[in-house]
Amino acid sequence: MINHSLVIIPTYNEALNVHSMIERLFHLYPEISVLIIDDNSPDKTANVVEDLQSTYSRLHIIKRAGKLGLGTAYLEGFHWALSKQYRFIVQMDCDFSHDPSDVIRLIKALENADLAIGSRYSENERRTKDWPLRRLILSYSASTMFRWFTGMKTRDISGGFKAFRRETLERINLKNIVSKGYIFQFEMNYKVHSMNMKIVEVPIIFYQRMLGVSKMSSGIMIEAIKIFIYLRFKKLIGTLN
Ligand SMILES: Nc1nc2c(ncn2[C@@H]2O[C@H](COP(=O)(O)OP(=O)(O)O)[C@@H](O)[C@H]2O)c(=O)[nH]1
Ligand SMILES: [Mg+2]
């Protein structure tokens, strides 16, 4: 499965992490492909990636003009993946919050699912390490509320460590995705759920980033609330998909 898999990693100022992340992924999975989507990071993340391309033929990069948001970065990555032959598409962060050795667990889970979510809150057990309490409360309560309001069973609705079957991405109308920021994760999950495709949660530990800084902001949270209400309404009137 690994040789048919692509890992998409959006980066913004990850020069301190991107080198070791790429080396780790190819060390664990020599047959995998990796696509970095960089938004013209001022710290020159893209240069680090381009230097490594002579070592790793399966390393790819899309360079965008500026910081256009996480959601649009993933969309660009999904379109690229669908234009090639990849069958399993993984998305993950560059800051080692997601453990590269879990990638194989997500891909394996796709044998029996359309979408596999690396879950911090499955089985009622909290699996975050050294996350600030404020972030944990925000994330956990958002997941709980969204579950109430949508009827979804998924316990971790906002995590960014996931794997899609190619067919899942093909069925979702990617042109209709409205989220620009972090709420993108929920929007994708909600669409998969609404089309009665199968979602499984794979328990993971989420680590606090060691190097570089988080790009979370209050603007991102406001977008999340607005988009959630919009999507829930669309579902109600039957025009979500
Ligand atoms: N291309 C791109 N990547 C982004 C953007 N915002 C965040 N990222 C990347 O998305 C991943 C998650 O972001 P991070 O700052 O770690 O968020 P946090 O873990 O929620 O605090 C990291 O790899 C970031 O570099 C963006 O606007 N564009
Ligand atoms: Mg992070």
PDB file of C-alpha atoms and ligand atoms in Angstrom, residues 10-12 14 37 39 67 69-70 73 93-95 135 182 209 213-215, ligand 1:
ATOM      1  CA  PRO A  10       1.348  22.037   4.459  1.00  0.00           C
ATOM      2  CA  THR A  11       4.117  24.254   5.760  1.00  0.00           C
ATOM      3  CA  TYR A  12       4.393  27.815   6.922  1.00  0.00           C
ATOM      4  CA  GLU A  14       8.707  25.103   9.317  1.00  0.00           C
ATOM      5  CA  ILE A  37       2.638  22.732   0.139  1.00  0.00           C
ATOM      6  CA  ASP A  39       3.050  29.287   1.347  1.00  0.00           C
ATOM      7  CA  LYS A  67      -0.103  32.485   3.294  1.00  0.00           C
ATOM      8  CA  GLY A  69      -4.576  29.125   4.707  1.00  0.00           C
ATOM      9  CA  LEU A  70      -4.421  25.491   5.671  1.00  0.00           C
ATOM     10  CA  ALA A  73      -3.287  24.177   0.927  1.00  0.00           C
ATOM     11  CA  ASP A  93       1.445  18.535  10.149  1.00  0.00           C
ATOM     12  CA  CYS A  94       5.132  19.293   9.854  1.00  0.00           C
ATOM     13  CA  ASP A  95       5.815  20.014  13.533  1.00  0.00           C
ATOM     14  CA  ARG A 135      -6.070  24.541  23.436  1.00  0.00           C
ATOM     15  CA  TYR A 182      -8.590  24.825  10.465  1.00  0.00           C
ATOM     16  CA  ARG A 209       5.352  21.016  18.896  1.00  0.00           C
ATOM     17  CA  VAL A 213       5.501  28.447  16.545  1.00  0.00           C
ATOM     18  CA  SER A 214       1.810  27.619  16.164  1.00  0.00           C
ATOM     19  CA  LYS A 215      -0.235  29.493  13.548  1.00  0.00           C
TER      20      LYS A 215
HETATM   21  N1  LIG B   1       0.815  26.053   3.549  1.00  0.00           N
HETATM   22  C1  LIG B   1       0.324  26.454   4.719  1.00  0.00           C
HETATM   23  N2  LIG B   1       0.590  25.738   5.831  1.00  0.00           N
HETATM   24  C2  LIG B   1       0.087  26.168   7.016  1.00  0.00           C
HETATM   25  C3  LIG B   1      -0.703  27.333   7.140  1.00  0.00           C
HETATM   26  N3  LIG B   1      -1.061  27.487   8.459  1.00  0.00           N
HETATM   27  C4  LIG B   1      -0.492  26.451   9.124  1.00  0.00           C
HETATM   28  N4  LIG B   1       0.212  25.649   8.265  1.00  0.00           N
HETATM   29  C5  LIG B   1       0.919  24.386   8.558  1.00  0.00           C
HETATM   30  O1  LIG B   1      -0.062  23.491   9.041  1.00  0.00           O
HETATM   31  C6  LIG B   1       0.447  22.653  10.086  1.00  0.00           C
HETATM   32  C7  LIG B   1      -0.349  22.876  11.376  1.00  0.00           C
HETATM   33  O2  LIG B   1      -0.146  24.193  11.835  1.00  0.00           O
HETATM   34  P1  LIG B   1       0.323  24.543  13.346  1.00  0.00           P
HETATM   35  O3  LIG B   1       0.861  25.921  13.340  1.00  0.00           O
HETATM   36  O4  LIG B   1       1.214  23.475  13.868  1.00  0.00           O
HETATM   37  O5  LIG B   1      -1.041  24.566  14.100  1.00  0.00           O
HETATM   38  P2  LIG B   1      -1.433  23.971  15.533  1.00  0.00           P
HETATM   39  O6  LIG B   1      -0.737  22.653  15.698  1.00  0.00           O
HETATM   40  O7  LIG B   1      -2.917  23.824  15.467  1.00  0.00           O
HETATM   41  O8  LIG B   1      -0.987  24.979  16.540  1.00  0.00           O
HETATM   42  C8  LIG B   1       1.934  23.010  10.193  1.00  0.00           C
HETATM   43  O9  LIG B   1       2.666  22.128   9.383  1.00  0.00           O
HETATM   44  C9  LIG B   1       1.962  24.442   9.648  1.00  0.00           C
HETATM   45  O10 LIG B   1       3.229  24.799   9.138  1.00  0.00           O
HETATM   46  C10 LIG B   1      -0.974  28.078   5.940  1.00  0.00           C
HETATM   47  O11 LIG B   1      -1.652  29.107   5.920  1.00  0.00           O
HETATM   48  N5  LIG B   1      -0.444  27.591   4.774  1.00  0.00           N
END
